[in-house]
Coordinates of C-alpha atoms in Angstrom, one line a residue:
M28 CA 63.9 -19.3 -2.0
S29 CA 62.4 -15.7 -2.1
E30 CA 59.0 -17.2 -1.3
L31 CA 60.6 -19.2 1.4
A32 CA 62.1 -16.1 2.9
K33 CA 58.8 -14.3 2.9
N34 CA 56.5 -17.0 4.1
L35 CA 58.3 -19.7 6.1
P36 CA 58.7 -18.6 9.7
S37 CA 61.1 -20.5 12.0
V38 CA 62.6 -20.7 15.4
L39 CA 65.4 -18.1 15.5
I40 CA 65.9 -16.8 19.0
S41 CA 68.9 -14.7 19.9
L42 CA 69.8 -14.1 23.5
V43 CA 72.8 -12.1 22.5
V44 CA 71.4 -9.9 19.8
H45 CA 68.0 -9.2 21.3
G46 CA 68.7 -9.6 25.0
L47 CA 65.6 -11.7 25.5
V48 CA 65.0 -15.3 26.5
F49 CA 63.2 -17.0 23.7
V50 CA 61.9 -20.5 24.7
I51 CA 60.3 -22.6 22.1
L52 CA 59.2 -26.2 22.5
L53 CA 57.0 -25.8 19.4
M54 CA 53.4 -26.0 20.6
I55 CA 53.6 -27.5 24.0
P56 CA 51.0 -25.4 25.9
V57 CA 52.4 -26.0 29.4
I58 CA 55.8 -24.7 28.3
I59 CA 54.5 -21.8 26.3
E60 CA 52.8 -20.6 29.5
Q61 CA 56.2 -20.6 31.3
V62 CA 58.0 -18.4 28.8
A63 CA 57.7 -14.8 27.8
P64 CA 54.3 -14.1 26.1
E65 CA 55.9 -12.5 23.2
V66 CA 58.8 -14.0 21.2
M67 CA 60.5 -12.7 18.1
I68 CA 60.2 -15.2 15.3
E69 CA 62.3 -15.0 12.2
S70 CA 62.7 -17.2 9.2
I71 CA 64.7 -20.4 9.8
F72 CA 65.4 -20.6 6.1
T73 CA 66.5 -17.2 4.9
K74 CA 67.2 -16.3 1.3
E75 CA 70.8 -17.2 0.5
L76 CA 73.2 -14.2 0.6
P77 CA 75.2 -13.1 -2.4
Q78 CA 77.5 -15.4 -3.0
E79 CA 104.2 -29.7 0.6
E80 CA 105.1 -32.3 2.1
I81 CA 104.4 -35.8 0.6
T82 CA 103.5 -38.8 2.8
R83 CA 105.7 -41.9 2.0
E84 CA 103.9 -45.2 2.2
L85 CA 106.1 -48.0 3.3
D86 CA 105.2 -51.7 3.3
L87 CA 108.3 -53.4 4.6
E88 CA 109.0 -56.9 5.8
T89 CA 109.4 -57.2 9.5
T90 CA 112.2 -59.8 9.3
P91 CA 115.8 -58.8 9.0
S92 CA 116.9 -58.4 5.4
D93 CA 120.2 -59.8 3.9
S94 CA 121.3 -56.4 2.7
L95 CA 120.4 -52.8 3.4
N96 CA 119.3 -50.0 1.1
V97 CA 119.8 -46.8 2.9
I98 CA 117.8 -43.6 2.4
A99 CA 118.2 -40.5 4.5
G100 CA 115.3 -39.5 6.6
G101 CA 115.7 -35.9 5.7
T102 CA 115.8 -36.4 2.0
P103 CA 115.8 -32.9 0.4
S104 CA 112.5 -32.2 -1.3
T105 CA 111.3 -29.2 -3.2
A106 CA 107.9 -30.1 -1.9
V107 CA 108.6 -29.1 1.7
G108 CA 110.5 -25.9 1.2
A109 CA 113.7 -27.3 2.9
A110 CA 116.2 -24.6 3.4
A111 CA 119.7 -24.6 1.9
Q112 CA 119.8 -28.3 1.3
P113 CA 122.6 -29.8 -0.7
V114 CA 121.8 -30.7 -4.3
A115 CA 121.6 -34.4 -4.9
T116 CA 122.8 -36.0 -8.1
P117 CA 119.6 -37.0 -9.9
V118 CA 118.6 -40.6 -10.0
N119 CA 115.9 -42.5 -11.8
V120 CA 113.1 -42.6 -9.2
Q121 CA 111.3 -45.3 -11.2
Q122 CA 114.2 -47.7 -10.9
A123 CA 115.8 -46.8 -7.6
N124 CA 116.2 -49.8 -5.3
V125 CA 114.7 -48.0 -2.3
M126 CA 111.6 -47.2 -4.2
R127 CA 111.0 -50.9 -5.1
E128 CA 111.8 -52.1 -1.6
A129 CA 109.7 -49.6 0.3
D130 CA 106.9 -49.5 -2.3
I131 CA 107.1 -45.7 -2.5
R132 CA 105.0 -44.3 -5.2
P133 CA 106.9 -41.6 -7.2
V134 CA 104.6 -38.6 -7.7
L135 CA 107.0 -35.7 -8.4
T136 CA 109.4 -35.5 -11.3
D137 CA 111.5 -32.9 -9.5
V138 CA 112.3 -34.9 -6.4
S139 CA 115.7 -36.5 -6.3
L140 CA 116.9 -39.3 -4.0
P141 CA 120.4 -39.2 -2.6
T142 CA 123.0 -41.3 -4.3
D143 CA 125.3 -43.8 -2.5
N144 CA 128.1 -41.3 -2.6
M145 CA 125.9 -38.6 -1.1
I146 CA 124.7 -40.9 1.7
G147 CA 128.3 -41.4 2.7
T148 CA 128.9 -37.7 3.2
E149 CA 127.4 -35.3 5.7
L150 CA 124.0 -34.3 4.6
G151 CA 124.1 -30.9 6.3
E152 CA 122.2 -31.4 9.5
G153 CA 119.9 -28.6 10.5
E154 CA 119.6 -27.5 6.9
I155 CA 117.1 -30.0 5.7
S156 CA 113.6 -30.9 6.7
G157 CA 112.5 -34.3 7.9
E158 CA 109.6 -36.4 6.7
V159 CA 106.2 -35.2 7.8
G160 CA 104.8 -38.7 7.5
A161 CA 106.0 -42.1 6.5
M162 CA 103.0 -44.4 6.3
V163 CA 104.0 -47.9 7.6
E164 CA 102.1 -51.1 8.3
G165 CA 103.3 -51.5 11.8
Y166 CA 106.2 -51.2 14.2
G167 CA 108.3 -53.7 12.4
A168 CA 108.3 -51.7 9.2
A169 CA 109.1 -48.5 11.2
M170 CA 112.0 -50.3 12.8
G171 CA 113.4 -51.2 9.4
V172 CA 113.5 -47.6 8.3
I173 CA 114.9 -46.5 11.7
T174 CA 117.7 -49.1 11.1
Q175 CA 118.5 -47.4 7.8
E176 CA 118.5 -44.0 9.5
L177 CA 120.9 -45.3 12.2
V178 CA 123.3 -46.8 9.6
R179 CA 123.3 -43.5 7.8
M180 CA 124.3 -41.6 10.9
M181 CA 126.8 -44.3 12.0
R182 CA 128.7 -43.9 8.8
Q183 CA 129.6 -40.5 10.1
Q184 CA 130.1 -41.0 13.8
K185 CA 129.0 -43.1 16.8
V186 CA 125.3 -42.7 17.8
T187 CA 123.4 -42.5 21.1
V188 CA 119.7 -43.1 20.5
I189 CA 117.2 -42.1 23.2
W190 CA 113.9 -44.0 23.3
L191 CA 111.1 -42.0 24.9
F192 CA 108.0 -44.1 25.6
D193 CA 104.8 -42.4 26.8
E194 CA 103.6 -44.0 30.0
S195 CA 99.9 -43.9 29.2
G196 CA 97.8 -47.1 29.8
S197 CA 96.6 -46.9 26.2
L198 CA 100.1 -47.8 24.9
V199 CA 100.8 -51.0 26.9
D200 CA 100.2 -53.3 23.9
D201 CA 102.3 -51.1 21.6
R202 CA 105.3 -51.2 24.0
K203 CA 105.2 -55.0 23.9
E204 CA 105.2 -55.1 20.2
I205 CA 108.1 -52.7 20.0
R206 CA 110.1 -54.8 22.5
E207 CA 109.7 -57.9 20.2
N208 CA 110.7 -55.9 17.2
Y209 CA 113.6 -54.1 18.8
I210 CA 116.1 -56.9 18.2
R211 CA 115.6 -56.4 14.5
V212 CA 117.5 -53.1 14.8
Y213 CA 120.6 -54.7 16.2
E214 CA 120.4 -57.7 13.8
E215 CA 120.3 -55.5 10.8
L216 CA 123.0 -53.3 12.2
G217 CA 125.1 -56.5 12.5
I218 CA 124.4 -57.2 8.8
A219 CA 125.4 -53.7 7.9
A220 CA 128.6 -53.8 9.9
S221 CA 129.6 -57.0 8.2
Q222 CA 129.1 -55.4 4.8
D223 CA 130.5 -51.9 5.5
E224 CA 134.2 -51.4 6.1
D225 CA 133.6 -48.0 7.8
L226 CA 131.2 -49.6 10.3
R227 CA 133.6 -52.5 11.1
K228 CA 136.2 -50.0 12.3
G229 CA 134.3 -48.8 15.4
S230 CA 133.2 -50.3 18.6
E231 CA 130.0 -49.6 20.4
L232 CA 128.8 -47.7 17.5
L233 CA 125.3 -47.6 18.9
L234 CA 124.4 -46.9 22.5
T235 CA 120.8 -46.9 23.7
V236 CA 118.9 -45.0 26.4
V237 CA 115.4 -46.0 27.4
C238 CA 113.1 -43.5 29.2
G239 CA 109.5 -43.2 30.0
Y240 CA 107.6 -40.0 30.2
G241 CA 104.3 -38.8 31.7
A242 CA 104.1 -35.9 34.1
T243 CA 107.9 -36.5 34.6
I244 CA 110.7 -38.5 33.0
H245 CA 111.8 -41.9 34.3
K246 CA 115.2 -43.2 33.2
L247 CA 115.0 -46.9 32.8
T248 CA 118.6 -47.6 31.7
P249 CA 121.1 -46.3 34.3
R250 CA 123.5 -45.3 31.5
P251 CA 123.6 -45.6 27.7
T252 CA 124.0 -49.3 26.8
S253 CA 124.4 -51.7 23.9
D254 CA 123.2 -54.7 25.8
I255 CA 120.1 -55.9 24.0
E256 CA 118.7 -57.8 27.0
Q257 CA 119.1 -54.8 29.2
I258 CA 117.3 -52.7 26.7
K259 CA 114.4 -55.1 26.4
T260 CA 114.1 -55.3 30.2
A261 CA 114.0 -51.5 30.4
I262 CA 111.2 -51.4 27.9
D263 CA 109.3 -53.9 30.1
R264 CA 109.8 -51.6 33.1
V265 CA 108.1 -48.6 31.5
P266 CA 105.5 -47.7 34.2
I267 CA 101.9 -46.4 33.7
D268 CA 101.6 -42.8 34.9
E269 CA 98.4 -42.6 36.8
S270 CA 98.3 -38.8 36.5
G271 CA 97.4 -39.2 32.8
T272 CA 99.6 -36.1 32.0
E273 CA 101.9 -36.4 29.0
N274 CA 104.5 -33.7 28.9
M275 CA 105.9 -34.8 25.6
C276 CA 107.5 -31.5 24.4
D277 CA 109.2 -30.8 27.8
S278 CA 110.5 -34.4 28.0
I279 CA 112.1 -34.2 24.5
T280 CA 113.7 -30.9 25.5
K281 CA 115.0 -32.3 28.8
V282 CA 116.5 -35.6 27.5
I283 CA 118.2 -33.8 24.6
N284 CA 119.7 -31.2 27.0
E285 CA 120.8 -33.9 29.5
Y286 CA 122.6 -36.2 27.0
K287 CA 123.9 -33.6 24.7
P288 CA 127.1 -32.8 26.7
T289 CA 128.2 -36.4 27.0
A290 CA 127.4 -37.0 23.3
L291 CA 129.6 -34.1 22.4
R292 CA 132.4 -35.3 24.6
G293 CA 132.2 -38.7 23.1
K294 CA 131.9 -37.3 19.6
R295 CA 128.6 -39.2 19.3
K296 CA 125.5 -38.3 17.2
L297 CA 122.3 -37.9 19.3
A298 CA 118.9 -39.1 18.1
V299 CA 115.6 -39.4 19.8
I300 CA 112.7 -41.9 19.1
V301 CA 109.4 -41.1 20.7
V302 CA 106.7 -43.7 20.9
T303 CA 103.2 -42.4 21.7
D304 CA 99.6 -42.6 20.6
E305 CA 98.7 -39.1 21.8
S306 CA 99.7 -35.6 21.0
G307 CA 100.7 -34.6 24.5
D308 CA 99.5 -32.1 27.0
D309 CA 102.2 -29.4 26.7
G310 CA 101.9 -28.3 23.1
Q311 CA 102.7 -24.7 24.2
Y312 CA 106.4 -25.9 24.6
V313 CA 106.7 -27.3 21.1
E314 CA 109.2 -24.6 20.0
D315 CA 111.4 -25.4 23.0
A316 CA 111.7 -28.9 21.8
V317 CA 112.4 -27.7 18.2
T318 CA 115.1 -25.4 19.4
A319 CA 116.8 -28.0 21.6
A320 CA 116.8 -30.6 18.7
R321 CA 118.2 -28.2 16.2
A322 CA 120.9 -27.0 18.6
A323 CA 122.0 -30.5 19.3
K324 CA 121.6 -31.6 15.7
A325 CA 119.5 -34.4 17.0
P326 CA 116.8 -35.8 14.7
V327 CA 113.6 -36.7 16.5
Y328 CA 111.6 -39.7 15.2
F329 CA 108.0 -40.4 16.2
M330 CA 106.1 -43.7 16.1
G331 CA 102.5 -42.4 16.4
R332 CA 99.0 -42.3 15.2
E333 CA 97.2 -40.1 12.8
S334 CA 95.6 -37.0 14.4
M335 CA 91.9 -36.5 14.5
F336 CA 90.7 -34.4 11.6
G337 CA 90.8 -30.8 12.8
Y338 CA 89.9 -31.8 16.3
P339 CA 92.1 -32.2 19.5
Y340 CA 90.5 -35.3 21.0
A341 CA 89.8 -39.0 20.4
R342 CA 88.1 -41.4 22.9
Q343 CA 89.1 -44.8 24.0
R344 CA 86.9 -47.5 25.5
W345 CA 87.7 -48.6 29.1
V346 CA 85.8 -51.3 31.0
D347 CA 85.4 -50.9 34.7
P348 CA 86.5 -54.2 36.3
E349 CA 84.2 -53.6 39.2
T350 CA 80.9 -53.1 37.3
N351 CA 82.0 -54.5 33.9
L352 CA 80.5 -51.4 32.3
P353 CA 82.3 -49.6 29.4
H354 CA 83.3 -46.0 29.7
W355 CA 84.6 -43.6 27.0
I356 CA 87.7 -41.7 28.0
S357 CA 89.0 -38.7 26.2
I358 CA 92.6 -38.6 25.0
R359 CA 94.5 -35.9 23.0
R360 CA 95.1 -36.9 19.4
G361 CA 95.4 -33.7 17.4
P362 CA 94.7 -31.5 15.6
E363 CA 97.1 -31.8 12.6
T364 CA 97.4 -28.0 12.3
E365 CA 98.6 -25.2 14.6
F366 CA 95.0 -24.4 15.5
P367 CA 91.9 -26.3 14.4
E368 CA 90.7 -25.5 10.9
C369 CA 87.4 -27.4 11.2
L370 CA 84.2 -26.9 13.2
Q371 CA 84.4 -28.3 16.7
W372 CA 80.6 -28.7 16.8
N373 CA 78.5 -31.3 15.1
G374 CA 75.3 -29.2 15.2
L375 CA 74.1 -30.6 18.4
R376 CA 77.1 -31.0 20.7
A377 CA 80.9 -31.2 20.7
R378 CA 82.3 -33.5 18.1
W379 CA 82.4 -37.2 19.1
D380 CA 83.7 -38.7 15.9
A381 CA 87.1 -40.4 15.4
Q382 CA 87.8 -39.3 11.8
S383 CA 91.5 -39.3 11.1
S384 CA 93.2 -36.4 9.2
G385 CA 95.8 -38.2 7.1
F386 CA 98.5 -36.4 9.0
G387 CA 100.2 -36.7 12.4
P388 CA 99.5 -34.4 15.3
Y389 CA 100.9 -30.9 14.7
E390 CA 103.5 -30.8 17.5
Q391 CA 105.0 -34.2 16.6
V392 CA 105.2 -33.6 12.9
R393 CA 106.6 -30.1 13.4
I394 CA 109.4 -31.4 15.7
A395 CA 110.2 -34.2 13.2
K396 CA 110.3 -31.9 10.3
E397 CA 112.4 -29.2 11.9
S398 CA 114.9 -31.7 13.4
G399 CA 115.4 -33.8 10.3
G400 CA 113.5 -36.8 11.7
I401 CA 110.5 -38.8 10.5
F402 CA 107.0 -39.1 11.8
F403 CA 105.9 -42.7 11.2
V404 CA 102.1 -43.0 10.8
L405 CA 101.0 -46.4 12.2
P406 CA 97.7 -47.3 10.6
G407 CA 97.0 -50.6 12.5
E408 CA 93.7 -51.0 14.2
E409 CA 93.3 -49.7 17.8
Q410 CA 90.8 -51.9 19.5
S411 CA 89.9 -49.4 22.2
L412 CA 89.4 -46.4 19.9
V413 CA 85.7 -45.5 19.8
G414 CA 83.6 -42.9 17.9
R415 CA 82.4 -42.7 14.4
G416 CA 85.2 -43.4 11.9
A417 CA 87.4 -45.3 14.4
N418 CA 89.5 -47.9 12.5
D419 CA 87.8 -47.3 9.2
K420 CA 89.4 -49.2 6.4
R421 CA 90.5 -46.2 4.4
K422 CA 93.5 -44.5 3.0
Y423 CA 93.2 -41.0 1.6
D424 CA 94.2 -40.3 -2.0
F425 CA 98.0 -40.0 -2.1
L426 CA 98.2 -37.3 -4.8
A427 CA 95.2 -35.4 -3.5
M428 CA 96.5 -35.0 0.0
R429 CA 99.8 -33.3 -1.0
E430 CA 97.8 -30.2 -1.8
Y431 CA 96.3 -30.2 1.7
S432 CA 99.4 -30.4 3.8
P433 CA 99.5 -28.3 7.0
L434 CA 101.8 -25.3 7.0
L435 CA 103.7 -26.6 10.1
L436 CA 104.7 -23.1 11.1
S437 CA 105.3 -22.0 14.7
R438 CA 102.0 -21.0 16.3
P439 CA 103.0 -17.3 16.5
E440 CA 103.9 -17.4 12.8
Y441 CA 100.7 -19.1 11.9
F442 CA 98.7 -16.7 14.0
R443 CA 100.3 -13.7 12.2
E444 CA 99.9 -15.2 8.8
R445 CA 96.2 -16.1 9.4
A446 CA 95.5 -12.6 10.7
T447 CA 96.6 -11.0 7.4
S448 CA 93.9 -12.8 5.4
E449 CA 90.2 -11.8 5.9
F450 CA 89.2 -15.1 4.4
R451 CA 91.1 -17.3 6.8
E452 CA 90.6 -15.1 9.8
T453 CA 86.8 -15.1 9.3
L454 CA 86.7 -18.9 9.0
W455 CA 88.7 -19.1 12.2
Q456 CA 86.3 -16.7 14.0
V457 CA 83.4 -19.0 13.0
I458 CA 85.2 -22.0 14.3
A459 CA 86.1 -20.2 17.6
R460 CA 82.5 -18.8 17.9
L461 CA 81.0 -22.3 17.6
N462 CA 83.4 -24.1 20.0
P463 CA 81.7 -26.0 22.8
T464 CA 84.8 -27.6 24.4
K465 CA 87.2 -26.0 26.8
N466 CA 90.8 -26.0 25.5
T467 CA 92.9 -23.1 26.7
L468 CA 95.9 -23.8 24.3
L469 CA 93.8 -23.6 21.2
F470 CA 90.8 -21.4 22.1
E471 CA 90.4 -18.3 24.3
K472 CA 87.0 -19.4 25.3
D473 CA 84.3 -22.0 24.8
D474 CA 80.5 -22.0 24.7
P475 CA 79.2 -25.0 26.7
E476 CA 75.6 -24.0 25.9
L477 CA 76.2 -25.4 22.4
N478 CA 76.1 -28.9 24.0
I479 CA 72.4 -29.8 23.6
K480 CA 71.3 -32.8 25.6
H481 CA 70.5 -35.9 23.5
E482 CA 70.6 -38.7 26.0
H483 CA 69.2 -39.6 29.4
Y484 CA 65.8 -37.8 29.3
K485 CA 63.4 -38.8 32.0
L486 CA 60.9 -41.5 31.1
D487 CA 57.7 -39.8 32.4
L488 CA 55.9 -37.1 30.5
A489 CA 56.3 -34.4 33.0
G490 CA 60.0 -35.0 33.5
F491 CA 60.7 -35.3 29.8
R492 CA 58.7 -32.1 29.1
Q493 CA 60.7 -30.1 31.7
E494 CA 64.1 -31.3 30.4
A495 CA 63.1 -30.8 26.8
A496 CA 62.0 -27.2 27.5
S497 CA 65.5 -26.2 28.7
Q498 CA 67.2 -28.0 25.7
A499 CA 64.8 -26.2 23.3
V500 CA 66.2 -22.9 24.6
R501 CA 69.7 -24.1 23.7
A502 CA 68.6 -25.3 20.3
A503 CA 66.8 -22.1 19.5
R504 CA 69.9 -20.1 20.5
A505 CA 72.1 -22.4 18.5
M506 CA 70.0 -21.8 15.5
A507 CA 70.5 -18.1 15.9
L508 CA 74.3 -18.5 16.1
T509 CA 74.2 -20.8 13.1
E510 CA 72.3 -18.1 11.1
E511 CA 74.9 -15.5 12.2
T512 CA 77.9 -17.6 11.2
I513 CA 76.4 -18.5 7.9
A514 CA 76.1 -14.8 7.2
M515 CA 79.8 -14.4 8.1
L516 CA 80.9 -17.1 5.7
E517 CA 78.6 -15.9 2.9
K518 CA 80.1 -12.4 3.2
I519 CA 83.6 -13.7 2.4
R520 CA 82.5 -16.1 -0.4
P521 CA 83.9 -13.7 -3.1
L522 CA 87.3 -14.0 -1.5
R523 CA 87.4 -17.8 -1.9
A524 CA 88.6 -17.5 -5.5
S525 CA 91.7 -15.6 -4.5
E526 CA 92.6 -18.0 -1.7
S527 CA 95.9 -19.7 -2.6
S528 CA 95.6 -22.6 -0.1
Q529 CA 93.5 -25.6 -1.2
R530 CA 93.4 -26.6 2.5
W531 CA 91.7 -23.3 3.5
R532 CA 89.3 -23.6 0.5
A533 CA 88.3 -27.0 1.7
G534 CA 87.8 -25.8 5.2
Y535 CA 85.5 -23.1 4.0
D536 CA 83.5 -25.3 1.7
L537 CA 82.9 -27.9 4.3
A538 CA 82.1 -25.5 7.1
I539 CA 79.5 -23.5 5.3
A540 CA 77.9 -26.7 3.9
Q541 CA 77.7 -28.1 7.4
L542 CA 76.2 -25.0 8.9
Y543 CA 73.3 -25.1 6.4
V544 CA 72.8 -28.7 7.4
F545 CA 73.0 -27.9 11.2
R546 CA 70.3 -25.3 10.7
L547 CA 68.0 -27.9 9.3
R548 CA 68.8 -30.4 12.0
L549 CA 68.2 -28.0 14.8
F550 CA 64.7 -27.3 13.5
Q551 CA 64.1 -31.1 13.2
F552 CA 65.3 -31.5 16.8
L553 CA 62.5 -29.1 17.9
L554 CA 60.0 -30.9 15.7
A555 CA 61.0 -34.2 17.2
I556 CA 60.6 -32.9 20.8
D557 CA 57.2 -31.4 20.0
N558 CA 56.0 -34.6 18.3
H559 CA 57.1 -36.7 21.2
V560 CA 55.4 -34.6 23.9
N561 CA 52.1 -34.3 22.0
N562 CA 52.0 -38.0 21.0
F563 CA 53.8 -39.4 24.0
P564 CA 54.3 -43.1 23.3
Q565 CA 54.8 -46.0 25.6
P566 CA 58.3 -47.4 26.0
K567 CA 58.9 -50.5 23.9
D568 CA 61.4 -52.0 26.4
S569 CA 59.8 -53.0 29.6
R570 CA 63.0 -52.3 31.4
A571 CA 63.5 -48.8 29.9
N572 CA 64.3 -46.0 32.2
E573 CA 65.1 -43.1 29.9
W574 CA 64.4 -41.5 26.5
N575 CA 67.2 -40.7 24.0
I576 CA 67.3 -38.6 20.8
W577 CA 69.3 -40.1 18.0
W578 CA 70.3 -39.1 14.4
N579 CA 67.9 -40.3 11.8
R580 CA 68.0 -40.1 8.0
K581 CA 64.2 -39.7 7.9
T582 CA 63.0 -36.2 8.5
I583 CA 59.8 -35.4 10.3
V584 CA 57.1 -34.1 8.0
P585 CA 54.5 -32.3 10.2
D586 CA 51.1 -34.0 10.1
E587 CA 47.9 -31.8 10.1
A588 CA 47.9 -31.6 13.9
Q589 CA 51.5 -30.5 14.2
F590 CA 51.3 -28.2 11.3
G591 CA 48.3 -26.6 12.9
R592 CA 50.4 -25.9 16.0
L593 CA 53.1 -24.4 13.8
K594 CA 50.6 -22.3 11.9
T595 CA 49.0 -20.9 15.1
A596 CA 52.3 -20.2 16.9
F597 CA 54.1 -18.5 13.9
N598 CA 51.2 -17.0 12.0
L599 CA 51.9 -19.0 8.9
T600 CA 50.1 -17.9 5.8
M601 CA 51.2 -20.8 3.6
T602 CA 49.5 -24.2 3.3
R603 CA 51.0 -27.4 4.7
D604 CA 51.9 -28.5 1.2
E605 CA 53.7 -25.2 0.5
Y606 CA 55.6 -25.5 3.8
I607 CA 56.7 -29.1 3.0
A608 CA 57.8 -28.1 -0.5
M609 CA 59.9 -25.3 0.9
V610 CA 61.6 -27.5 3.5
K611 CA 62.3 -30.2 0.9
A612 CA 63.9 -27.6 -1.4
E613 CA 66.2 -26.5 1.4
E614 CA 67.2 -30.1 2.2
K615 CA 68.0 -30.7 -1.5
A616 CA 70.1 -27.5 -1.6
A617 CA 72.0 -28.7 1.6
V618 CA 72.8 -32.1 0.0
E619 CA 74.0 -30.4 -3.1
R620 CA 76.4 -28.2 -1.1
L621 CA 77.9 -31.3 0.5
Q622 CA 78.1 -33.1 -2.8
S623 CA 80.1 -30.1 -4.2
V624 CA 82.6 -30.6 -1.3
I625 CA 83.0 -34.2 -2.2
K626 CA 83.5 -33.4 -5.9
E627 CA 85.9 -30.5 -5.3
H628 CA 88.0 -32.3 -2.6
D629 CA 87.7 -35.9 -3.6
G630 CA 89.9 -38.4 -1.8
T631 CA 90.4 -36.1 1.3
P632 CA 89.1 -35.9 4.8
W633 CA 86.9 -33.0 3.8
A634 CA 85.1 -35.1 1.3
R635 CA 84.8 -38.0 3.7
R636 CA 83.2 -35.7 6.3
A637 CA 80.8 -34.3 3.8
Q638 CA 79.7 -37.8 2.8
Q639 CA 79.1 -38.6 6.5
E640 CA 76.9 -35.6 6.9
I641 CA 74.8 -36.9 3.9
N642 CA 74.7 -40.4 5.4
D643 CA 73.5 -39.0 8.7
G644 CA 70.6 -37.1 7.2
F645 CA 68.7 -34.3 8.8
G646 CA 66.2 -35.9 11.2
F647 CA 66.0 -37.3 14.7
V648 CA 64.2 -40.2 16.3
I649 CA 63.4 -40.6 20.0
T650 CA 63.7 -44.0 21.5
D651 CA 63.5 -45.6 25.0
R652 CA 66.5 -47.4 26.5
F653 CA 67.6 -49.1 29.7
W654 CA 70.6 -47.3 31.2
D655 CA 72.3 -49.4 33.9
P656 CA 71.9 -47.6 37.3
K657 CA 75.5 -48.7 38.2
Y658 CA 76.7 -45.9 36.0
G659 CA 75.6 -43.6 38.8
M660 CA 78.0 -45.3 41.2
P661 CA 81.3 -43.4 42.0
T662 CA 83.9 -44.7 39.6
K663 CA 87.6 -43.8 39.4
L664 CA 88.2 -43.5 35.7
P665 CA 91.8 -43.9 34.5
K666 CA 93.6 -41.1 32.7
L667 CA 94.7 -42.7 29.5

């Protein structure tokens, strides 16, 4: 690599550091004439610098059972740091009925399940942590566990349960499925009442409230009711909020505060069940919801989806009924941590994948944990979810993931703790520096110039050349930022060994491996543009009206003509063969870094993302395409 550092020039142009505009479209003469006559060229490939909570997996039948095995949702666990929890009498986790019925894999020898006697006593509400994730195979399975939770609570007192449905258009099918499964709750409660003397003593042990929420709350049952038909009708009446705003945290706070006084007067237990496929738009109020739930001793349960891996957004496909054309609409679906701990950039633009994290969205899981509830992870396919990784048939390794659990602190606590660690704070600075997407809750600022155009280039040579020139400026600047952030991460490499969190180690390992890959890809992007302009091909599709730049596993190896342009522009002293050998060595090193991530963090999202980077390769290919002109028509997109 020392020879590489000496001899292999590259496109490294820094508007920030040098205060100059460096425009490079590799050897396109017309463009070179339009830019500054002198540009500072540095090496593209520099010499390398010195160098818990467990998820329960449930697979329950969706038909009512003949008997009930009850397990507390807030089972005390040493793995989650639950505070001041009562000590349960140890049971054999290998033989416990609930383990067999729910197919829960025992992984810790120091976790005790509650005995029947303990279940019949007050568990110490507010003193134990809820489940951060119960993996279920659908709403029916989740309903079965909720039934068990309600029975547990009703052994102590009457219960009022508030159902909060998000009013997004993306949840219509889910609401229908819940409606059909809802009767199971009351059927199993009937079974429990017939078997349990304590439950037979009371009347209207369970009352239900149905509400919808979006920008505001809509009460769909005029008062708490035990009428199943009225409840099902109320679920049918959940509207679609056209605003697209989902004030989840505020809605939880408001319904708890509204129904808490009547629950207290009636000596009823209050519980909340939130059904949503998004993380909400008011995450800044998550602590208000936590405070309200704890004050009311009201466990909050969530039926939701896994968050995106270290990223706030997912996208859903929507077809315009007027044009019959698909559109891709952004929804909030994460991240799983207080602030993102992964790069928000894929080396060319803002992330557009749909890789799941193995955990629920931060706000929802924190509320469930702090209130003694459960977050149910629903793994079923979402037909409208789009992006690489959407609906992949995968489950992360159960044992591996417990070492990577999010901290689930309040955001101020998380911020303070991160700031005390140079290792973590530097990684965060890199993530924030390379953020191309505006999100005022999670980032102070964004850098839209990191979004390099890869679609919709003009079909004619002059038009393509002009557009490509402006994008080459962005690519060159991005390469400079990539080099800068690589240096930041290499500087803290010695601190990795003393980092206690496997999650932060994984974040570091993946980020630095990705940045080396991104540096290679950006150079390949410039090579692809230069190659296309100087060998301008004819479109293969007679209807084509644009050029597009796509990922490609095959890298561009400069031919004699292109290498000649490189050599002249950058005063290369090496031969073409030496140049090719140097680039191949860097590509090999980049793959080895990614393979190290896979080996070190096997069975986790970090390993999966590293494998995807390998699968994508380093190159680009430019192809023609027909893009329907109707996309240019004014279209009112829904807010999902």
